mmCIF file of C-alpha atoms in Angstrom:
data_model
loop_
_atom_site.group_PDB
_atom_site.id
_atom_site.type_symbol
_atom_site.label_atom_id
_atom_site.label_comp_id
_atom_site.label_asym_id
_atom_site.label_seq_id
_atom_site.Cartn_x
_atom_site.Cartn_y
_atom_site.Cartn_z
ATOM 1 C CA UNK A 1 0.000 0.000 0.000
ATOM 2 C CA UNK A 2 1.604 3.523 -1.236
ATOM 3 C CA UNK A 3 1.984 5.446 2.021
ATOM 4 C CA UNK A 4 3.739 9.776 1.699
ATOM 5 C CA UNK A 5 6.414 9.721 3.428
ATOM 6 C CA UNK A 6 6.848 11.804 6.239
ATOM 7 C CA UNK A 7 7.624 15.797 6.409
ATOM 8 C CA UNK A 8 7.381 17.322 9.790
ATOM 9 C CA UNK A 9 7.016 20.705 8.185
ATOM 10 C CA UNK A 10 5.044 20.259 5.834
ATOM 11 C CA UNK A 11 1.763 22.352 6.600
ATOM 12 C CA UNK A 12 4.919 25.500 7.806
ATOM 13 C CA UNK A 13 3.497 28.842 6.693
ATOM 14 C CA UNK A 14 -0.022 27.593 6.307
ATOM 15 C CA UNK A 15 -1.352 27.977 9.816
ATOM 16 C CA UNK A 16 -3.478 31.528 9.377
ATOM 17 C CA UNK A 17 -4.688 30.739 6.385
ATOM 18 C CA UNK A 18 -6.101 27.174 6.900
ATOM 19 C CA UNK A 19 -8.153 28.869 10.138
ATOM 20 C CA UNK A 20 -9.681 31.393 7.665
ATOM 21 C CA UNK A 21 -9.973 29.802 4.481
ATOM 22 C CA UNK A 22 -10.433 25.944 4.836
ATOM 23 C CA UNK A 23 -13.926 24.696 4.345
ATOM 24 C CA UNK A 24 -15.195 24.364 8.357
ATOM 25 C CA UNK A 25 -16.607 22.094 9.463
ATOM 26 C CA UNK A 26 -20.316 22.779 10.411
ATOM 27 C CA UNK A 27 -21.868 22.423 14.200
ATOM 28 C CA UNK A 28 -24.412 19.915 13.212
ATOM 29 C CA UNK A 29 -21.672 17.659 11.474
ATOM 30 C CA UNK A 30 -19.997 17.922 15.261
ATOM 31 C CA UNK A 31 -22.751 17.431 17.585
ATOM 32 C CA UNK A 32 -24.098 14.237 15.809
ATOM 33 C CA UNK A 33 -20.722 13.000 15.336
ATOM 34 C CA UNK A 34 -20.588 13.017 19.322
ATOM 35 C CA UNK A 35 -24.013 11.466 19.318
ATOM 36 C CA UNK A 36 -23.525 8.739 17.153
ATOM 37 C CA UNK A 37 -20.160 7.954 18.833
ATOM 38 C CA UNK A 38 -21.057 8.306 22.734
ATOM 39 C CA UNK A 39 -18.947 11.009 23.505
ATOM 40 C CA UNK A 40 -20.178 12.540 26.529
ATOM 41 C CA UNK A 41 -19.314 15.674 28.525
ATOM 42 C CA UNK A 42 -15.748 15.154 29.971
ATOM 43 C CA UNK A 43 -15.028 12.575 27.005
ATOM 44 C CA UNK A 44 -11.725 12.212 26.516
ATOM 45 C CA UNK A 45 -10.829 12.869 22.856
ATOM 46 C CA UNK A 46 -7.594 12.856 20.626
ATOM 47 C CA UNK A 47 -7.217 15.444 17.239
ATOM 48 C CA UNK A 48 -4.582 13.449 15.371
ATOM 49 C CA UNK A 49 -2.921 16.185 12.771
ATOM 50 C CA UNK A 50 -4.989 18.462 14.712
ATOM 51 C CA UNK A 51 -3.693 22.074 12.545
ATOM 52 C CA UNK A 52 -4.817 25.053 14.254
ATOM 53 C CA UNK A 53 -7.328 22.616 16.518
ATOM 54 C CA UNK A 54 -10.979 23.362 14.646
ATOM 55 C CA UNK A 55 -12.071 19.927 14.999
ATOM 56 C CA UNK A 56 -10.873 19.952 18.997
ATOM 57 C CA UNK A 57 -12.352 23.005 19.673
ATOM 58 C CA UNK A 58 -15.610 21.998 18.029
ATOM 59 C CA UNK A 59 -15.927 18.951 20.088
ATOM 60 C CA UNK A 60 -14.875 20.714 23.528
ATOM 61 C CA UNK A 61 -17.192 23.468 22.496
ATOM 62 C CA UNK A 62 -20.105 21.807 21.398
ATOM 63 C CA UNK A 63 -19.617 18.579 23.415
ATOM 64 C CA UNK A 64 -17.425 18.780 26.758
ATOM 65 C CA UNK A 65 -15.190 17.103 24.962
ATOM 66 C CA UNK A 66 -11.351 16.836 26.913
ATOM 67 C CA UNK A 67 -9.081 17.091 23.811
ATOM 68 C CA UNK A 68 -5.644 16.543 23.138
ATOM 69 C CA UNK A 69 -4.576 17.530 19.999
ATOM 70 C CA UNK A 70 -1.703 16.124 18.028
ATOM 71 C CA UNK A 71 0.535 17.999 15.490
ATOM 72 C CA UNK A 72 4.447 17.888 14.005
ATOM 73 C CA UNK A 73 3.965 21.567 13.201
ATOM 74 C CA UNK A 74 4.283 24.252 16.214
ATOM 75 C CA UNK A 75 3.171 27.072 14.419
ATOM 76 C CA UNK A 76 -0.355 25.002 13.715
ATOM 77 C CA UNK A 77 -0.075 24.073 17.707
ATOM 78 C CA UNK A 78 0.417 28.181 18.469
ATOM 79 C CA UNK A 79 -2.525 28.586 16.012
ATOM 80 C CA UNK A 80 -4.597 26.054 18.157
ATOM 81 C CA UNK A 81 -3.772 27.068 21.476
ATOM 82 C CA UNK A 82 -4.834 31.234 20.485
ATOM 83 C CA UNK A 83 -8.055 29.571 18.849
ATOM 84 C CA UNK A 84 -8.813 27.996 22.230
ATOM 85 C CA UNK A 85 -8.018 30.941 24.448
ATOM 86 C CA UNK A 86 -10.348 32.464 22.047
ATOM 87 C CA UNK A 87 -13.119 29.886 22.318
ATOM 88 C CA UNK A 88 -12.723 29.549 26.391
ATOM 89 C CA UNK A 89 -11.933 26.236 26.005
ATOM 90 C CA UNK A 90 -9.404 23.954 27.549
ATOM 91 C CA UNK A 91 -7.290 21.749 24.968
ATOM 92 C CA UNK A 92 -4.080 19.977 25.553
ATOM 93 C CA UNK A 93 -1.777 20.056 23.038
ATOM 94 C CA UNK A 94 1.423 17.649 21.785
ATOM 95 C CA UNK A 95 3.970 18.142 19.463
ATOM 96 C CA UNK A 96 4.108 14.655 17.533
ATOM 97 C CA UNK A 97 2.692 13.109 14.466
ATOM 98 C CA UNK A 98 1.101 9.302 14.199
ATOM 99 C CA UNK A 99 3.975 7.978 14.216
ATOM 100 C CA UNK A 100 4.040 8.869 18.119
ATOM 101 C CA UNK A 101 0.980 7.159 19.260
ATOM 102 C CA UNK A 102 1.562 5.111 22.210
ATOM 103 C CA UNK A 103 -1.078 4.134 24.379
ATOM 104 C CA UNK A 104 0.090 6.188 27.188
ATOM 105 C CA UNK A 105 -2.322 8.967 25.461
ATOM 106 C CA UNK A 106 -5.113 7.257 26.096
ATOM 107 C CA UNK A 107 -7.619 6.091 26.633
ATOM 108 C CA UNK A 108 -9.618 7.809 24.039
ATOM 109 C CA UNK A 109 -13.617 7.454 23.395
ATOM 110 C CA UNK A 110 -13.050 9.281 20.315
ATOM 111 C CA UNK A 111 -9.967 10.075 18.025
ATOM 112 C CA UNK A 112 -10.573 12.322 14.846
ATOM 113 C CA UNK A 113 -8.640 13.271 11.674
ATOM 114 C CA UNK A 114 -9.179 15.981 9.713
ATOM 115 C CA UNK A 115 -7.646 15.956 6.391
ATOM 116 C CA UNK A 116 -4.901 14.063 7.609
ATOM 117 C CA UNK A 117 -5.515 10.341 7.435
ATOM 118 C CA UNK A 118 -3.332 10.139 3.934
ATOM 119 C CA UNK A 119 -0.187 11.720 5.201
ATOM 120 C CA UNK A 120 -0.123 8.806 7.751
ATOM 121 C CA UNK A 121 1.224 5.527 7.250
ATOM 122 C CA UNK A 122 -2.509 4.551 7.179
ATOM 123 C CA UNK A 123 -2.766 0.836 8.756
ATOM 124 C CA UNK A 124 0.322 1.367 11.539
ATOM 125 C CA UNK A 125 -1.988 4.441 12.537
ATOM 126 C CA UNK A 126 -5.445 2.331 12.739
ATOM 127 C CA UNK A 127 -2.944 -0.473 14.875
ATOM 128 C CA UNK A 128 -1.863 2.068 17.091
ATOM 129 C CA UNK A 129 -4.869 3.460 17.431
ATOM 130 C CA UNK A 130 -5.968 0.181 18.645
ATOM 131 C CA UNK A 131 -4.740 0.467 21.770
ATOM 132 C CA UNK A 132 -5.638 3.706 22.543
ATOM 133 C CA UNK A 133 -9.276 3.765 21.567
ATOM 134 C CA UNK A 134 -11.266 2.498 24.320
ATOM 135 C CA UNK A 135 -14.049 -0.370 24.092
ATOM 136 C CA UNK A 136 -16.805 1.020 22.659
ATOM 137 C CA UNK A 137 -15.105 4.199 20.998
ATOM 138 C CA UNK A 138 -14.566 5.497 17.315
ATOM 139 C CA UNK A 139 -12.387 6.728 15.184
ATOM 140 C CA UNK A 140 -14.109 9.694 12.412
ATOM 141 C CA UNK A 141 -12.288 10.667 9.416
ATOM 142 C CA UNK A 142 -13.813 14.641 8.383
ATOM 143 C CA UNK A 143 -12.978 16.114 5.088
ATOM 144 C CA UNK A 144 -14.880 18.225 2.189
ATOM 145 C CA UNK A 145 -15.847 17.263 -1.461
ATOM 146 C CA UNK A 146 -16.103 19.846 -3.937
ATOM 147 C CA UNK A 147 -19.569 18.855 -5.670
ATOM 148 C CA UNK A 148 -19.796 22.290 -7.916
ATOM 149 C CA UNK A 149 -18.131 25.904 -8.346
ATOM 150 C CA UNK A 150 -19.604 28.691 -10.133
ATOM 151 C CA UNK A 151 -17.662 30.098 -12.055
ATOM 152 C CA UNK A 152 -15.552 26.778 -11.987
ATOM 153 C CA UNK A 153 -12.280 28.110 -10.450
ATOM 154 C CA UNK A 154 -11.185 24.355 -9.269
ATOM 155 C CA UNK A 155 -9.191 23.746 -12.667
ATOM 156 C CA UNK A 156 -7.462 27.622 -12.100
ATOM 157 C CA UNK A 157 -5.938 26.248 -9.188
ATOM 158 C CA UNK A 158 -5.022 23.191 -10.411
ATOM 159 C CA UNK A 159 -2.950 24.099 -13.277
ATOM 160 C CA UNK A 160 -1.101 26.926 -11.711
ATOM 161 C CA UNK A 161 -0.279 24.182 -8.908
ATOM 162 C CA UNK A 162 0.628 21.700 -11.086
ATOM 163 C CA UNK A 163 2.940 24.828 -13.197
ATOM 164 C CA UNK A 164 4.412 26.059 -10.044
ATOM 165 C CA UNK A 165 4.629 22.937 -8.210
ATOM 166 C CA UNK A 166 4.885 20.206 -10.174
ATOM 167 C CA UNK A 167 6.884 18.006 -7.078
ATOM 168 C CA UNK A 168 4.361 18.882 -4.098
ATOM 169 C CA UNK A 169 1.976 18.334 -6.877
ATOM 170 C CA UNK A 170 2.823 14.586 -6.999
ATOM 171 C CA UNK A 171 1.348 13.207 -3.795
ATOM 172 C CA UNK A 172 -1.885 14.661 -5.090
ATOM 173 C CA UNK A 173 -1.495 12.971 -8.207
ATOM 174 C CA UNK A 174 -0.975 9.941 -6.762
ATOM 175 C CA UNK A 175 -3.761 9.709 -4.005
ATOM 176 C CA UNK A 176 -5.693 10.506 -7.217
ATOM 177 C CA UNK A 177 -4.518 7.836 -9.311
ATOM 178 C CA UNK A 178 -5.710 3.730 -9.668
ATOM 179 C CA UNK A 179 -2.948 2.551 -7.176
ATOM 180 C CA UNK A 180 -4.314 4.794 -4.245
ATOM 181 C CA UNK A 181 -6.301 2.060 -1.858
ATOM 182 C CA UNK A 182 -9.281 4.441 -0.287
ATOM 183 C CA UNK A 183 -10.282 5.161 3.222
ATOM 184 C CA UNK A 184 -12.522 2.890 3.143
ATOM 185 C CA UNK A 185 -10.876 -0.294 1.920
ATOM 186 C CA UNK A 186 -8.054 0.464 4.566
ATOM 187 C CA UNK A 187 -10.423 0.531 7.487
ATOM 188 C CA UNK A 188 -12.185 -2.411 6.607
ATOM 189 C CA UNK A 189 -9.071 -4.274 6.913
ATOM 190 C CA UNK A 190 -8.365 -2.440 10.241
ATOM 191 C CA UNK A 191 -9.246 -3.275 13.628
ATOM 192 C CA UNK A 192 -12.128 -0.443 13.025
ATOM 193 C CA UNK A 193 -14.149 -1.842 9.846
ATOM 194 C CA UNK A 194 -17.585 -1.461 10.622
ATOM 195 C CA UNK A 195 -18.571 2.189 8.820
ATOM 196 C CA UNK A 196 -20.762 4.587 8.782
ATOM 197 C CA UNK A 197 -20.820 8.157 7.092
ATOM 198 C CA UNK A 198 -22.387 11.240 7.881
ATOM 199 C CA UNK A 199 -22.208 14.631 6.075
ATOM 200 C CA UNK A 200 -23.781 17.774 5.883
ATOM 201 C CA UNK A 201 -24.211 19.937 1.987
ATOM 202 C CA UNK A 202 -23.825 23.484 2.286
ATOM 203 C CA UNK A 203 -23.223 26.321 -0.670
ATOM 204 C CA UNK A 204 -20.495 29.007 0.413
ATOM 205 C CA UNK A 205 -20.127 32.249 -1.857
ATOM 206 C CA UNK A 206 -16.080 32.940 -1.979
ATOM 207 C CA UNK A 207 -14.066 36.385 -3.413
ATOM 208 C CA UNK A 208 -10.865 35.915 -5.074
ATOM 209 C CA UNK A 209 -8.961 36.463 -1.511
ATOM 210 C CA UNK A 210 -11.096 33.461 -0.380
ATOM 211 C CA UNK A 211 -9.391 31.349 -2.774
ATOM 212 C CA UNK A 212 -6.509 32.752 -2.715
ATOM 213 C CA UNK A 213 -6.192 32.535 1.155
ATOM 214 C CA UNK A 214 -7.392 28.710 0.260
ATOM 215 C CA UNK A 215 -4.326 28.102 -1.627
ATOM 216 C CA UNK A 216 -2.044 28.584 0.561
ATOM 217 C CA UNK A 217 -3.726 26.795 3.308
ATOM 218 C CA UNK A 218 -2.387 23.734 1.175
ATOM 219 C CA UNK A 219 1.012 22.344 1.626
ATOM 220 C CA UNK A 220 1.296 21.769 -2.181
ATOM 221 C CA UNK A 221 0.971 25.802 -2.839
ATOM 222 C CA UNK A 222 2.161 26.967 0.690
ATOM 223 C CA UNK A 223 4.254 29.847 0.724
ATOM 224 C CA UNK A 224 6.663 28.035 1.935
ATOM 225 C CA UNK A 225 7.182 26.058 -0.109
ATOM 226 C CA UNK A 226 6.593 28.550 -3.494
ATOM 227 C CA UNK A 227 9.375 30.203 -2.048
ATOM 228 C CA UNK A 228 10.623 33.450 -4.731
ATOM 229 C CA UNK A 229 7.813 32.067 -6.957
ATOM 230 C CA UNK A 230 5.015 32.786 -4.041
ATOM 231 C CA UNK A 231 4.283 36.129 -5.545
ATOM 232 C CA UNK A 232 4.329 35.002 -9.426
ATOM 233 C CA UNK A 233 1.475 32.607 -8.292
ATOM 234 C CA UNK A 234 -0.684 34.184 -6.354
ATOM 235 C CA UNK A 235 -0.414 37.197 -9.592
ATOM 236 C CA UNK A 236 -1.300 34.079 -11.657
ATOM 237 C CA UNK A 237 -4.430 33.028 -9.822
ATOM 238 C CA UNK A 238 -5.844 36.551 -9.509
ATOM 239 C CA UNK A 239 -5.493 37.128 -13.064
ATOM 240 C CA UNK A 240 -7.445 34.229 -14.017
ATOM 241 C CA UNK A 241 -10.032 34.201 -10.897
ATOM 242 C CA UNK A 242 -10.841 37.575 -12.495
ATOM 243 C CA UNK A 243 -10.972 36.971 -16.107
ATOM 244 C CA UNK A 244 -13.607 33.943 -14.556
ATOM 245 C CA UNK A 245 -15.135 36.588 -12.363
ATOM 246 C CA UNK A 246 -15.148 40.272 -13.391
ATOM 247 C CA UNK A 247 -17.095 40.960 -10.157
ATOM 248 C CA UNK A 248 -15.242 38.643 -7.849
ATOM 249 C CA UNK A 249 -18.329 36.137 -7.339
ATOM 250 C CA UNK A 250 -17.889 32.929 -6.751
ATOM 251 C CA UNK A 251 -19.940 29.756 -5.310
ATOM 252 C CA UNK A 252 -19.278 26.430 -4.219
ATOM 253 C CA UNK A 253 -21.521 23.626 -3.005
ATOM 254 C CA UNK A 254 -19.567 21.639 -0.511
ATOM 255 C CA UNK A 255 -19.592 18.186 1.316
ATOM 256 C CA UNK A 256 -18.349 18.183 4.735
ATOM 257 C CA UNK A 257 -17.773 14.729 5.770
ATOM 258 C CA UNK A 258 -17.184 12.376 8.115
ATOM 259 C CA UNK A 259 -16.484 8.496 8.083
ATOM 260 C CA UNK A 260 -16.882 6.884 11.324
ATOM 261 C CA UNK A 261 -15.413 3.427 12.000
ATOM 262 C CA UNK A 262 -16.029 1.336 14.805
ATOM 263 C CA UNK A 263 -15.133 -2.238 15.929
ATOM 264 C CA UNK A 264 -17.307 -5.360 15.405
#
């Protein structure tokens, strides 16, 4: 099974722009999430890749979760812990990735991923994981699917990735491609294959800086790792986001999602 390898750093200089710009993820998604999976005020709960800690702060905002959130990046960590001063919640926070799970950080009723799972070694994860997730607990994989933009500005931003980064541009390629094994197909060969998804369809009008600011939220068009070419890009995307847009209107209908897999 194809597995990216590791980068520590690869989400550096993303951090305020994946708080503004990423696709959230919406209450309801949250709070029946935590219904479905028992997690109960004072449930202890880990955000694995946690970024600037949306998905922890959710849960300990919406259900008393106790989070710990998990991330190799500590500007993303700084981003989480000002984002739960903010909220007035309490979150712990590690430096680490997955390939730090031990079950010393549990036990856990609930660990969550949010766009994360494919930077992991995938199956070691779901075995670690094994020990840490107590009886009875879950572990729910959230992400987004694009289902329609108006004017279509998804291709824009493909090409001028692909132009000016055509190496980042190859994991993306490749979790595209026929030798990627899904999500799904991993977990039902995991101690966690019995699955259930649950997602929530919402239309979100975006501006140019909206997409922009989405950009480089991703590692493949960070400005980090753009470097000198950073500016030429984002000159490149505006140019064409307004030759789609004269008056800088755009629309998206959105899945947020989230696949929840338990144990027999």
């Amino acid at each position: 099974m194809i597995t990216i390898p590791f980068e520590a750093g690869r989400f550096h200089s993303t951090a305020e722009y994946y708080e503004r710009f990423r696709v959230p993820y919406p209450d309801a998604l949250i709070e029946r999430v935590a219904e479905r999976t028992g997690l109960a005020p004072g449930g202890r709960l880990i955000d694995l890749g946690c970024g600037p800690g949306q998905l922890a702060i959710a849960f300990a905002r919406l259900a008393g979760a106790l989070p710990t959130g998990i991330d190799p990046e500590p500007e993303m960590l700084a981003a989480a812990r000002r984002a739960a001063e903010a909220a007035g919640v309490d979150i712990r926070l590690v430096q680490g990735s997955s390939y730090d799970l031990a079950p010393h950080l549990g036990p856990a009723r609930l660990v969550v991923m949010g766009r994360s799972f494919h930077w992991m070694d995938r199956a070691d994860t779901l075995l670690r994981l094994n020990a840490i997730v107590e009886p009875g607990g879950a572990v729910a994989l959230f992400d987004d699917r694009s289902i329609a933009a108006t004017p279509d500005w998804r291709p824009v931003l493909d090409n001028l990735s692909q132009l000016y980064s055509p190496e980042r541009s190859e994991s993306r390629t490749l979790r595209r491609g026929p030798d990627w094994v899904p999500h799904e197909r991993v977990l039902l060969a995991s101690p966690f294959p019995v699955l259930e998804r649950i997602s929530r369809i919402c239309v979100r009008r975006l501006s140019a800086d909206d997409i922009v600011g989405r950009a480089f939220s991703m590692s493949v068009t960070s400005r980090q790792n753009l470097g000198q070419e950073a500016v030429a890009f984002e000159a490149a995307l505006r140019k064409d986001l307004q030759a789609l847009s004269p008056d800088d209107s755009f629309e998206e209908t959105v899945e947020v999602r989230a696949l929840i897999a338990t144990r027999p």
